[in-house]
Structure formats: C-alpha cells, structure tokens
C-alpha cells in the first residue's frame, strides 16, 4: 500500500514523494545499469535519465507490475540504447531462418562464483551478451527480450543458445564448467 500511495503522490508532482521513490530505488537501479554499462559515471547518468523519464511518464504506470519492475525496464532500455549509441558500426544478421534447439541446462561447477560468470558474460559479443544478461541476470523471458531488443522470438532463442554455448566454452577453458 505504501508504494501505491507514494506513486500516486508522484503522479500529482509531489517532489518529496519523488525523492522518497528515488531514494528507495536508486541503488538497485544503479546496480542494474552497472551490469550493462560497466562504467560508474555512465551508469549514474543512465539512472538519472531513467528516473527523469519515469517521473515524466509516471501517469502511464498502471500498477500491473511493481513500480520497481516498471522502472527496471526503463533502466534496461536506457542502458541498451546507450550501448547501441556507443557502437560505431553494427552488422545485422538475419537469424530468422535458423532452427533453435532446446537446451535449458545452465549448470556449472559449484566452485564457480557469480563474479566469474559475470566476467565471462562480459566477454561475450554484444548481441549474445545482451540476451544472456537479460535472460539469466535480469530474469526476462524470450518474448520480453525480443521486444526490448527489437529482434524476433527465434533470433532471441538462437542468440541465447549461442551465447550460452560461448559462455560454457569460456568457462570450460577456465576449467569451471561441470562435466556432463
């Protein structure tokens, strides 16, 4: 109930309520941005821009998801837009013709730390890294990821499968992957 009240106050442009909401979510959204951006200054800018957009568009928030989930979606989109703007040249690959195999095994050795997996994810090519990070770290499903990245459902599944394969190879070469 507290969150709904504070959001309603924000819809009435209550600056104190906006500050409360900002203080409640700022650190968490900074962590989300850092998982994408890897630069604290740029991540901080992303968070600031995300809150500005959230407060400008707060009347569009209908409460169908938690405010945190709604805000996280804005931060993720802003982060991806920032990364896309940093690339000088991108190459589109038509992946629509590809068949996607089902492989839901994401197991690694118990000794592998989250930090080691995150480091390996950071080493993936961008088109695979975004999908793997959105799926594994942020918890989005294939439909949401394809919508966020503007790719087809099949391309999303293909990129996730290929990204996972590369991730396992990277971890295996570091002797981290569980042997099946």
C-alpha positions as protocol buffer text, in pm:
chain_id: "A"
residue {
  index: 1
  type: UNK
  ca { x: 0 y: 0 z: 0 }
}
residue {
  index: 2
  type: UNK
  ca { x: 288 y: 239 z: 82 }
}
residue {
  index: 3
  type: UNK
  ca { x: 430 y: 209 z: -270 }
}
residue {
  index: 4
  type: UNK
  ca { x: 92 y: 276 z: -433 }
}
residue {
  index: 5
  type: UNK
  ca { x: 41 y: 586 z: -216 }
}
residue {
  index: 6
  type: UNK
  ca { x: 385 y: 724 z: -297 }
}
residue {
  index: 7
  type: UNK
  ca { x: 336 y: 663 z: -671 }
}
residue {
  index: 8
  type: UNK
  ca { x: 1 y: 842 z: -657 }
}
residue {
  index: 9
  type: UNK
  ca { x: 172 y: 1136 z: -485 }
}
residue {
  index: 10
  type: UNK
  ca { x: 436 y: 1136 z: -759 }
}
residue {
  index: 11
  type: UNK
  ca { x: 158 y: 1147 z: -1019 }
}
residue {
  index: 12
  type: UNK
  ca { x: 50 y: 1473 z: -852 }
}
residue {
  index: 13
  type: UNK
  ca { x: 409 y: 1601 z: -898 }
}
residue {
  index: 14
  type: UNK
  ca { x: 490 y: 1584 z: -524 }
}
residue {
  index: 15
  type: UNK
  ca { x: 867 y: 1643 z: -507 }
}
residue {
  index: 16
  type: UNK
  ca { x: 903 y: 1487 z: -161 }
}
residue {
  index: 17
  type: UNK
  ca { x: 735 y: 1169 z: -283 }
}
residue {
  index: 18
  type: UNK
  ca { x: 962 y: 1166 z: -589 }
}
residue {
  index: 19
  type: UNK
  ca { x: 1265 y: 1193 z: -361 }
}
residue {
  index: 20
  type: UNK
  ca { x: 1137 y: 904 z: -145 }
}
residue {
  index: 21
  type: UNK
  ca { x: 1087 y: 688 z: -453 }
}
residue {
  index: 22
  type: UNK
  ca { x: 1427 y: 788 z: -587 }
}
residue {
  index: 23
  type: UNK
  ca { x: 1598 y: 702 z: -257 }
}
residue {
  index: 24
  type: UNK
  ca { x: 1415 y: 368 z: -242 }
}
residue {
  index: 25
  type: UNK
  ca { x: 1521 y: 253 z: -591 }
}
residue {
  index: 26
  type: UNK
  ca { x: 1836 y: 447 z: -679 }
}
residue {
  index: 27
  type: UNK
  ca { x: 2096 y: 196 z: -559 }
}
residue {
  index: 28
  type: UNK
  ca { x: 1919 y: -105 z: -708 }
}
residue {
  index: 29
  type: UNK
  ca { x: 1876 y: 64 z: -1044 }
}
residue {
  index: 30
  type: UNK
  ca { x: 2242 y: 169 z: -1038 }
}
residue {
  index: 31
  type: UNK
  ca { x: 2336 y: -199 z: -996 }
}
residue {
  index: 32
  type: UNK
  ca { x: 2115 y: -290 z: -1294 }
}
residue {
  index: 33
  type: UNK
  ca { x: 2279 y: -21 z: -1510 }
}
residue {
  index: 34
  type: UNK
  ca { x: 2628 y: -127 z: -1398 }
}
residue {
  index: 35
  type: UNK
  ca { x: 2565 y: -484 z: -1513 }
}
residue {
  index: 36
  type: UNK
  ca { x: 2527 y: -341 z: -1863 }
}
residue {
  index: 37
  type: UNK
  ca { x: 2745 y: -31 z: -1874 }
}
residue {
  index: 38
  type: UNK
  ca { x: 3050 y: -124 z: -1658 }
}
residue {
  index: 39
  type: UNK
  ca { x: 3133 y: 244 z: -1607 }
}
residue {
  index: 40
  type: UNK
  ca { x: 3005 y: 406 z: -1285 }
}
residue {
  index: 41
  type: UNK
  ca { x: 2979 y: 756 z: -1433 }
}
residue {
  index: 42
  type: UNK
  ca { x: 2780 y: 641 z: -1735 }
}
residue {
  index: 43
  type: UNK
  ca { x: 2567 y: 409 z: -1520 }
}
residue {
  index: 44
  type: UNK
  ca { x: 2487 y: 701 z: -1289 }
}
residue {
  index: 45
  type: UNK
  ca { x: 2382 y: 909 z: -1590 }
}
residue {
  index: 46
  type: UNK
  ca { x: 2161 y: 622 z: -1711 }
}
residue {
  index: 47
  type: UNK
  ca { x: 1992 y: 602 z: -1370 }
}
residue {
  index: 48
  type: UNK
  ca { x: 1934 y: 978 z: -1360 }
}
residue {
  index: 49
  type: UNK
  ca { x: 1788 y: 979 z: -1711 }
}
residue {
  index: 50
  type: UNK
  ca { x: 1573 y: 678 z: -1623 }
}
residue {
  index: 51
  type: UNK
  ca { x: 1426 y: 849 z: -1317 }
}
residue {
  index: 52
  type: UNK
  ca { x: 1358 y: 1164 z: -1519 }
}
residue {
  index: 53
  type: UNK
  ca { x: 1177 y: 958 z: -1783 }
}
residue {
  index: 54
  type: UNK
  ca { x: 990 y: 761 z: -1514 }
}
residue {
  index: 55
  type: UNK
  ca { x: 866 y: 1078 z: -1345 }
}
residue {
  index: 56
  type: UNK
  ca { x: 771 y: 1233 z: -1680 }
}
residue {
  index: 57
  type: UNK
  ca { x: 579 y: 919 z: -1781 }
}
residue {
  index: 58
  type: UNK
  ca { x: 452 y: 818 z: -1435 }
}
residue {
  index: 59
  type: UNK
  ca { x: 91 y: 863 z: -1545 }
}
residue {
  index: 60
  type: UNK
  ca { x: 149 y: 572 z: -1784 }
}
residue {
  index: 61
  type: UNK
  ca { x: 229 y: 346 z: -1487 }
}
residue {
  index: 62
  type: UNK
  ca { x: -89 y: 143 z: -1431 }
}
residue {
  index: 63
  type: UNK
  ca { x: 26 y: -82 z: -1145 }
}
residue {
  index: 64
  type: UNK
  ca { x: 8 y: -405 z: -1346 }
}
residue {
  index: 65
  type: UNK
  ca { x: 365 y: -480 z: -1230 }
}
residue {
  index: 66
  type: UNK
  ca { x: 554 y: -344 z: -932 }
}
residue {
  index: 67
  type: UNK
  ca { x: 692 y: 5 z: -970 }
}
residue {
  index: 68
  type: UNK
  ca { x: 1042 y: -141 z: -933 }
}
residue {
  index: 69
  type: UNK
  ca { x: 986 y: -376 z: -1228 }
}
residue {
  index: 70
  type: UNK
  ca { x: 848 y: -89 z: -1437 }
}
residue {
  index: 71
  type: UNK
  ca { x: 1146 y: 130 z: -1350 }
}
residue {
  index: 72
  type: UNK
  ca { x: 1391 y: -155 z: -1412 }
}
residue {
  index: 73
  type: UNK
  ca { x: 1253 y: -192 z: -1764 }
}
residue {
  index: 74
  type: UNK
  ca { x: 1325 y: 178 z: -1825 }
}
residue {
  index: 75
  type: UNK
  ca { x: 1682 y: 139 z: -1690 }
}
residue {
  index: 76
  type: UNK
  ca { x: 1747 y: -170 z: -1903 }
}
residue {
  index: 77
  type: UNK
  ca { x: 1616 y: 3 z: -2217 }
}
residue {
  index: 78
  type: UNK
  ca { x: 1820 y: 318 z: -2145 }
}
residue {
  index: 79
  type: UNK
  ca { x: 2132 y: 104 z: -2086 }
}
residue {
  index: 80
  type: UNK
  ca { x: 2089 y: -84 z: -2411 }
}
residue {
  index: 81
  type: UNK
  ca { x: 2020 y: 238 z: -2601 }
}
residue {
  index: 82
  type: UNK
  ca { x: 2338 y: 384 z: -2454 }
}
residue {
  index: 83
  type: UNK
  ca { x: 2544 y: 81 z: -2557 }
}
residue {
  index: 84
  type: UNK
  ca { x: 2396 y: 88 z: -2906 }
}
residue {
  index: 85
  type: UNK
  ca { x: 2485 y: 456 z: -2939 }
}
residue {
  index: 86
  type: UNK
  ca { x: 2844 y: 379 z: -2840 }
}
residue {
  index: 87
  type: UNK
  ca { x: 2892 y: 133 z: -3123 }
}
residue {
  index: 88
  type: UNK
  ca { x: 3032 y: 291 z: -3435 }
}
residue {
  index: 89
  type: UNK
  ca { x: 2902 y: 25 z: -3667 }
}
residue {
  index: 90
  type: UNK
  ca { x: 2671 y: -270 z: -3626 }
}
residue {
  index: 91
  type: UNK
  ca { x: 2609 y: -560 z: -3856 }
}
residue {
  index: 92
  type: UNK
  ca { x: 2262 y: -708 z: -3881 }
}
residue {
  index: 93
  type: UNK
  ca { x: 2236 y: -1083 z: -3916 }
}
residue {
  index: 94
  type: UNK
  ca { x: 1919 y: -1240 z: -4041 }
}
residue {
  index: 95
  type: UNK
  ca { x: 1864 y: -1520 z: -3794 }
}
residue {
  index: 96
  type: UNK
  ca { x: 1502 y: -1583 z: -3881 }
}
residue {
  index: 97
  type: UNK
  ca { x: 1579 y: -1893 z: -4086 }
}
residue {
  index: 98
  type: UNK
  ca { x: 1763 y: -2069 z: -3806 }
}
residue {
  index: 99
  type: UNK
  ca { x: 1618 y: -2357 z: -3610 }
}
residue {
  index: 100
  type: UNK
  ca { x: 1653 y: -2329 z: -3235 }
}
residue {
  index: 101
  type: UNK
  ca { x: 1742 y: -2637 z: -3036 }
}
residue {
  index: 102
  type: UNK
  ca { x: 1600 y: -2672 z: -2686 }
}
residue {
  index: 103
  type: UNK
  ca { x: 1873 y: -2667 z: -2424 }
}
residue {
  index: 104
  type: UNK
  ca { x: 1779 y: -2548 z: -2079 }
}
residue {
  index: 105
  type: UNK
  ca { x: 2091 y: -2680 z: -1899 }
}
residue {
  index: 106
  type: UNK
  ca { x: 2270 y: -2385 z: -1737 }
}
residue {
  index: 107
  type: UNK
  ca { x: 2466 y: -2587 z: -1480 }
}
residue {
  index: 108
  type: UNK
  ca { x: 2823 y: -2503 z: -1384 }
}
residue {
  index: 109
  type: UNK
  ca { x: 3053 y: -2639 z: -1116 }
}
residue {
  index: 110
  type: UNK
  ca { x: 2962 y: -2538 z: -762 }
}
residue {
  index: 111
  type: UNK
  ca { x: 3303 y: -2375 z: -725 }
}
residue {
  index: 112
  type: UNK
  ca { x: 3223 y: -2116 z: -993 }
}
residue {
  index: 113
  type: UNK
  ca { x: 3145 y: -1778 z: -841 }
}
residue {
  index: 114
  type: UNK
  ca { x: 2886 y: -1531 z: -964 }
}
residue {
  index: 115
  type: UNK
  ca { x: 3173 y: -1290 z: -1028 }
}
residue {
  index: 116
  type: UNK
  ca { x: 3342 y: -1542 z: -1260 }
}
residue {
  index: 117
  type: UNK
  ca { x: 3019 y: -1599 z: -1454 }
}
residue {
  index: 118
  type: UNK
  ca { x: 2956 y: -1223 z: -1479 }
}
residue {
  index: 119
  type: UNK
  ca { x: 3312 y: -1173 z: -1603 }
}
residue {
  index: 120
  type: UNK
  ca { x: 3258 y: -1442 z: -1868 }
}
residue {
  index: 121
  type: UNK
  ca { x: 2924 y: -1287 z: -1971 }
}
residue {
  index: 122
  type: UNK
  ca { x: 3100 y: -952 z: -2010 }
}
residue {
  index: 123
  type: UNK
  ca { x: 3338 y: -1120 z: -2257 }
}
residue {
  index: 124
  type: UNK
  ca { x: 3059 y: -1231 z: -2490 }
}
residue {
  index: 125
  type: UNK
  ca { x: 2993 y: -1044 z: -2815 }
}
residue {
  index: 126
  type: UNK
  ca { x: 2729 y: -775 z: -2757 }
}
residue {
  index: 127
  type: UNK
  ca { x: 2445 y: -946 z: -2945 }
}
residue {
  index: 128
  type: UNK
  ca { x: 2483 y: -1256 z: -2728 }
}
residue {
  index: 129
  type: UNK
  ca { x: 2575 y: -1072 z: -2407 }
}
residue {
  index: 130
  type: UNK
  ca { x: 2257 y: -863 z: -2408 }
}
residue {
  index: 131
  type: UNK
  ca { x: 2033 y: -1167 z: -2448 }
}
residue {
  index: 132
  type: UNK
  ca { x: 2222 y: -1381 z: -2194 }
}
residue {
  index: 133
  type: UNK
  ca { x: 2229 y: -1097 z: -1942 }
}
residue {
  index: 134
  type: UNK
  ca { x: 1861 y: -1014 z: -1985 }
}
residue {
  index: 135
  type: UNK
  ca { x: 1767 y: -1383 z: -1953 }
}
residue {
  index: 136
  type: UNK
  ca { x: 1999 y: -1501 z: -1675 }
}
residue {
  index: 137
  type: UNK
  ca { x: 2067 y: -1190 z: -1470 }
}
residue {
  index: 138
  type: UNK
  ca { x: 1761 y: -973 z: -1521 }
}
residue {
  index: 139
  type: UNK
  ca { x: 1511 y: -1261 z: -1546 }
}
residue {
  index: 140
  type: UNK
  ca { x: 1328 y: -1160 z: -1863 }
}
residue {
  index: 141
  type: UNK
  ca { x: 1167 y: -1425 z: -2084 }
}
residue {
  index: 142
  type: UNK
  ca { x: 1216 y: -1463 z: -2460 }
}
residue {
  index: 143
  type: UNK
  ca { x: 912 y: -1255 z: -2554 }
}
residue {
  index: 144
  type: UNK
  ca { x: 1022 y: -965 z: -2332 }
}
residue {
  index: 145
  type: UNK
  ca { x: 1383 y: -984 z: -2456 }
}
residue {
  index: 146
  type: UNK
  ca { x: 1278 y: -988 z: -2821 }
}
residue {
  index: 147
  type: UNK
  ca { x: 1059 y: -683 z: -2757 }
}
residue {
  index: 148
  type: UNK
  ca { x: 1332 y: -495 z: -2567 }
}
residue {
  index: 149
  type: UNK
  ca { x: 1599 y: -564 z: -2829 }
}
residue {
  index: 150
  type: UNK
  ca { x: 1370 y: -536 z: -3129 }
}
residue {
  index: 151
  type: UNK
  ca { x: 1452 y: -884 z: -3258 }
}
residue {
  index: 152
  type: UNK
  ca { x: 1235 y: -1183 z: -3344 }
}
residue {
  index: 153
  type: UNK
  ca { x: 1149 y: -1451 z: -3091 }
}
residue {
  index: 154
  type: UNK
  ca { x: 1354 y: -1702 z: -3294 }
}
residue {
  index: 155
  type: UNK
  ca { x: 1654 y: -1469 z: -3308 }
}
residue {
  index: 156
  type: UNK
  ca { x: 1630 y: -1425 z: -2931 }
}
residue {
  index: 157
  type: UNK
  ca { x: 1627 y: -1801 z: -2871 }
}
residue {
  index: 158
  type: UNK
  ca { x: 1912 y: -1852 z: -3120 }
}
residue {
  index: 159
  type: UNK
  ca { x: 2126 y: -1580 z: -2963 }
}
residue {
  index: 160
  type: UNK
  ca { x: 2061 y: -1718 z: -2616 }
}
residue {
  index: 161
  type: UNK
  ca { x: 2160 y: -2068 z: -2724 }
}
residue {
  index: 162
  type: UNK
  ca { x: 2474 y: -1945 z: -2900 }
}
residue {
  index: 163
  type: UNK
  ca { x: 2562 y: -1710 z: -2615 }
}
residue {
  index: 164
  type: UNK
  ca { x: 2520 y: -1993 z: -2367 }
}
residue {
  index: 165
  type: UNK
  ca { x: 2744 y: -2214 z: -2580 }
}
residue {
  index: 166
  type: UNK
  ca { x: 3014 y: -1948 z: -2593 }
}
residue {
  index: 167
  type: UNK
  ca { x: 2974 y: -1884 z: -2221 }
}
residue {
  index: 168
  type: UNK
  ca { x: 3018 y: -2253 z: -2143 }
}
residue {
  index: 169
  type: UNK
  ca { x: 3326 y: -2269 z: -2367 }
}
residue {
  index: 170
  type: UNK
  ca { x: 3476 y: -1966 z: -2193 }
}
residue {
  index: 171
  type: UNK
  ca { x: 3412 y: -2118 z: -1852 }
}
residue {
  index: 172
  type: UNK
  ca { x: 3531 y: -2462 z: -1967 }
}
residue {
  index: 173
  type: UNK
  ca { x: 3858 y: -2318 z: -2092 }
}
residue {
  index: 174
  type: UNK
  ca { x: 3896 y: -2175 z: -1744 }
}
residue {
  index: 175
  type: UNK
  ca { x: 3810 y: -2522 z: -1604 }
}
residue {
  index: 176
  type: UNK
  ca { x: 3485 y: -2402 z: -1446 }
}
residue {
  index: 177
  type: UNK
  ca { x: 3211 y: -2590 z: -1632 }
}
residue {
  index: 178
  type: UNK
  ca { x: 3063 y: -2904 z: -1483 }
}
residue {
  index: 179
  type: UNK
  ca { x: 3137 y: -3209 z: -1693 }
}
residue {
  index: 180
  type: UNK
  ca { x: 2818 y: -3383 z: -1809 }
}
